[in-house]
Coordinates of N, CA, C and O in Angstrom, one line a residue:
M1 N 6.2 -10.3 -1.6 CA 7.3 -10.0 -2.4 C 8.0 -11.4 -2.6 O 8.1 -12.2 -1.8
K2 N 8.5 -11.6 -3.9 CA 9.1 -12.8 -4.2 C 10.5 -12.9 -3.7 O 11.2 -11.9 -3.4
E3 N 11.0 -14.1 -3.5 CA 12.4 -14.3 -3.0 C 13.4 -13.8 -4.0 O 13.2 -14.0 -5.2
P4 N 14.5 -13.2 -3.5 CA 15.6 -12.7 -4.5 C 16.2 -13.9 -5.2 O 16.2 -15.1 -4.8
S5 N 16.7 -13.6 -6.4 CA 17.3 -14.6 -7.3 C 18.5 -15.2 -6.6 O 19.1 -14.6 -5.6
L6 N 19.0 -16.3 -7.0 CA 20.1 -17.0 -6.5 C 21.4 -16.1 -6.6 O 22.1 -16.0 -5.6
S7 N 21.5 -15.3 -7.7 CA 22.7 -14.5 -7.8 C 22.6 -13.3 -6.8 O 23.6 -12.9 -6.3
R8 N 21.4 -12.8 -6.6 CA 21.3 -11.7 -5.6 C 21.6 -12.2 -4.2 O 22.2 -11.6 -3.4
Q9 N 21.1 -13.4 -3.9 CA 21.4 -14.0 -2.6 C 22.9 -14.2 -2.4 O 23.4 -14.0 -1.3
F10 N 23.5 -14.7 -3.4 CA 25.0 -14.9 -3.4 C 25.7 -13.6 -3.1 O 26.6 -13.5 -2.3
A11 N 25.3 -12.5 -3.9 CA 25.9 -11.2 -3.7 C 25.7 -10.7 -2.3 O 26.6 -10.1 -1.7
L12 N 24.5 -10.8 -1.8 CA 24.2 -10.4 -0.4 C 25.1 -11.1 0.6 O 25.7 -10.5 1.5
A13 N 25.2 -12.5 0.4 CA 26.0 -13.2 1.4 C 27.5 -12.8 1.3 O 28.2 -12.7 2.4
M14 N 28.0 -12.5 0.1 CA 29.4 -12.0 0.0 C 29.6 -10.7 0.7 O 30.6 -10.5 1.4
Q15 N 28.6 -9.8 0.5 CA 28.7 -8.5 1.1 C 28.6 -8.6 2.6 O 29.3 -7.9 3.4
E16 N 27.7 -9.4 3.1 CA 27.6 -9.6 4.6 C 28.9 -10.2 5.2 O 29.3 -9.7 6.2
R17 N 29.5 -11.1 4.5 CA 30.8 -11.6 5.0 C 31.9 -10.5 5.0 O 32.7 -10.5 5.9
A18 N 31.9 -9.7 4.0 CA 32.9 -8.6 3.9 C 32.7 -7.6 5.1 O 33.6 -7.2 5.8
I19 N 31.4 -7.3 5.4 CA 31.1 -6.4 6.5 C 31.5 -7.1 7.9 O 32.1 -6.5 8.7
E20 N 31.2 -8.4 8.0 CA 31.5 -9.1 9.2 C 33.0 -9.2 9.5 O 33.5 -9.1 10.6
S21 N 33.8 -9.3 8.4 CA 35.3 -9.4 8.6 C 36.0 -8.0 8.7 O 37.2 -8.0 9.1
C22 N 35.3 -6.9 8.5 CA 35.9 -5.6 8.6 C 36.0 -5.2 10.1 O 35.0 -5.2 10.8
D23 N 37.2 -4.7 10.4 CA 37.4 -4.2 11.8 C 37.8 -2.7 11.8 O 38.1 -2.2 12.9
D24 N 37.7 -2.1 10.7 CA 38.0 -0.7 10.6 C 36.7 0.1 10.7 O 35.9 0.2 9.8
I25 N 36.5 0.8 11.8 CA 35.2 1.5 12.1 C 35.0 2.6 11.1 O 33.9 2.9 10.7
E26 N 36.1 3.3 10.7 CA 35.9 4.4 9.7 C 35.4 3.9 8.4 O 34.6 4.5 7.7
Q27 N 36.0 2.7 8.0 CA 35.5 2.1 6.7 C 34.1 1.7 6.8 O 33.3 1.9 5.9
L28 N 33.7 1.1 7.9 CA 32.3 0.7 8.1 C 31.4 1.9 8.1 O 30.3 1.9 7.6
R29 N 31.8 3.0 8.8 CA 31.0 4.3 8.7 C 30.8 4.8 7.3 O 29.7 5.2 6.9
S30 N 31.9 4.7 6.5 CA 31.8 5.2 5.1 C 30.9 4.3 4.3 O 30.0 4.9 3.6
V31 N 31.0 3.0 4.5 CA 30.1 2.1 3.8 C 28.6 2.4 4.2 O 27.7 2.4 3.4
A32 N 28.4 2.5 5.5 CA 27.0 2.8 6.0 C 26.4 4.0 5.4 O 25.3 4.1 5.0
K33 N 27.2 5.1 5.3 CA 26.7 6.4 4.8 C 26.4 6.2 3.3 O 25.4 6.7 2.8
T34 N 27.3 5.5 2.6 CA 27.0 5.2 1.2 C 25.7 4.4 1.0 O 24.9 4.8 0.1
L35 N 25.6 3.4 1.8 CA 24.3 2.6 1.7 C 23.1 3.4 2.0 O 22.0 3.2 1.4
L36 N 23.2 4.3 3.0 CA 22.1 5.1 3.4 C 21.7 6.0 2.2 O 20.5 6.2 1.9
R37 N 22.7 6.7 1.6 CA 22.4 7.6 0.5 C 21.8 6.8 -0.7 O 20.8 7.2 -1.3
A38 N 22.3 5.6 -1.0 CA 21.8 4.8 -2.0 C 20.3 4.4 -1.8 O 19.5 4.4 -2.7
W39 N 20.1 4.0 -0.5 CA 18.7 3.6 -0.1 C 17.7 4.8 -0.3 O 16.6 4.6 -0.8
Q40 N 18.1 5.9 0.1 CA 17.3 7.1 0.0 C 17.0 7.5 -1.5 O 15.9 7.8 -1.8
M41 N 18.1 7.3 -2.3 CA 17.9 7.6 -3.7 C 17.0 6.6 -4.3 O 16.1 7.0 -5.1
Q42 N 17.1 5.3 -4.0 CA 16.2 4.3 -4.5 C 14.8 4.6 -4.1 O 13.8 4.4 -4.9
A43 N 14.6 5.0 -2.8 CA 13.2 5.3 -2.3 C 12.6 6.5 -3.1 O 11.4 6.4 -3.5
S44 N 13.4 7.5 -3.4 CA 13.0 8.6 -4.2 C 12.6 8.2 -5.6 O 11.5 8.6 -6.1
F45 N 13.4 7.4 -6.2 CA 13.1 6.9 -7.6 C 11.8 6.1 -7.6 O 11.0 6.3 -8.5
T46 N 11.7 5.3 -6.6 CA 10.5 4.4 -6.5 C 9.2 5.3 -6.4 O 8.2 5.1 -7.0
E47 N 9.3 6.3 -5.5 CA 8.1 7.2 -5.3 C 7.8 7.9 -6.6 O 6.6 8.0 -7.0
D48 N 8.8 8.5 -7.3 CA 8.6 9.2 -8.5 C 8.0 8.3 -9.6 O 7.1 8.7 -10.3
Y49 N 8.5 7.1 -9.7 CA 8.0 6.1 -10.7 C 6.6 5.7 -10.4 O 5.8 5.7 -11.3
A50 N 6.3 5.5 -9.2 CA 4.9 5.1 -8.8 C 4.0 6.3 -9.1 O 2.9 6.0 -9.6
A51 N 4.4 7.5 -8.8 CA 3.5 8.6 -9.1 C 3.3 8.8 -10.6 O 2.2 9.1 -11.1
Q52 N 4.3 8.5 -11.4 CA 4.2 8.6 -12.9 C 3.2 7.5 -13.4 O 2.4 7.7 -14.2
L53 N 3.3 6.3 -12.8 CA 2.5 5.2 -13.2 C 1.0 5.5 -12.9 O 0.1 5.1 -13.6
M54 N 0.8 6.2 -11.8 CA -0.6 6.6 -11.4 C -1.0 7.9 -12.0 O -2.0 8.5 -11.7
H55 N -0.2 8.5 -12.9 CA -0.4 9.7 -13.6 C -0.6 10.9 -12.6 O -1.5 11.8 -12.9
L56 N 0.1 10.9 -11.5 CA 0.1 12.0 -10.6 C 1.1 13.1 -10.9 O 0.9 14.2 -10.4
T57 N 2.1 12.7 -11.7 CA 3.1 13.7 -12.1 C 3.4 13.5 -13.6 O 3.3 12.4 -14.1
P58 N 3.8 14.5 -14.3 CA 4.3 14.3 -15.7 C 5.5 13.5 -15.7 O 6.4 13.6 -14.8
P59 N 5.8 12.7 -16.8 CA 7.0 12.0 -16.9 C 8.2 12.9 -17.0 O 8.0 14.1 -17.5
P60 N 9.4 12.5 -16.7 CA 10.6 13.4 -16.8 C 10.8 13.7 -18.3 O 10.5 12.9 -19.2
F61 N 11.3 14.9 -18.5 CA 11.6 15.3 -19.9 C 10.3 15.4 -20.8 O 10.4 15.2 -22.0
S62 N 9.2 15.6 -20.2 CA 8.0 15.7 -20.9 C 8.0 17.0 -21.8 O 8.6 18.0 -21.5
S63 N 7.4 16.8 -23.0 CA 7.4 18.0 -23.9 C 6.3 18.9 -23.6 O 6.2 20.0 -24.3
K64 N 5.4 18.6 -22.7 CA 4.3 19.5 -22.4 C 4.9 20.8 -21.8 O 5.7 20.8 -20.9
G65 N 4.4 21.9 -22.3 CA 4.8 23.2 -21.8 C 6.2 23.6 -22.3 O 6.6 24.7 -21.9
S66 N 6.8 22.8 -23.1 CA 8.2 23.3 -23.6 C 8.0 24.1 -24.8 O 7.0 24.1 -25.5
A67 N 9.0 24.8 -25.2 CA 9.0 25.7 -26.3 C 9.4 25.1 -27.6 O 9.7 25.7 -28.6
D68 N 9.5 23.7 -27.6 CA 9.9 23.0 -28.8 C 8.9 23.1 -29.9 O 7.8 22.9 -30.0

């Protein structure tokens, strides 16, 4: 995997600093849950896209089988 772009590295560093400076456990829990949901959604999208590229599933909104 290639190294992230400079702008992504900068954004990551800024977010890491914000996490490090936070001392509110409830806020950290909320952020962690949001990140977990986003990660799972990204994994699902990646799996679906890979399956479509390998022609294992029909693309979304496919006209096959529709009454159009």
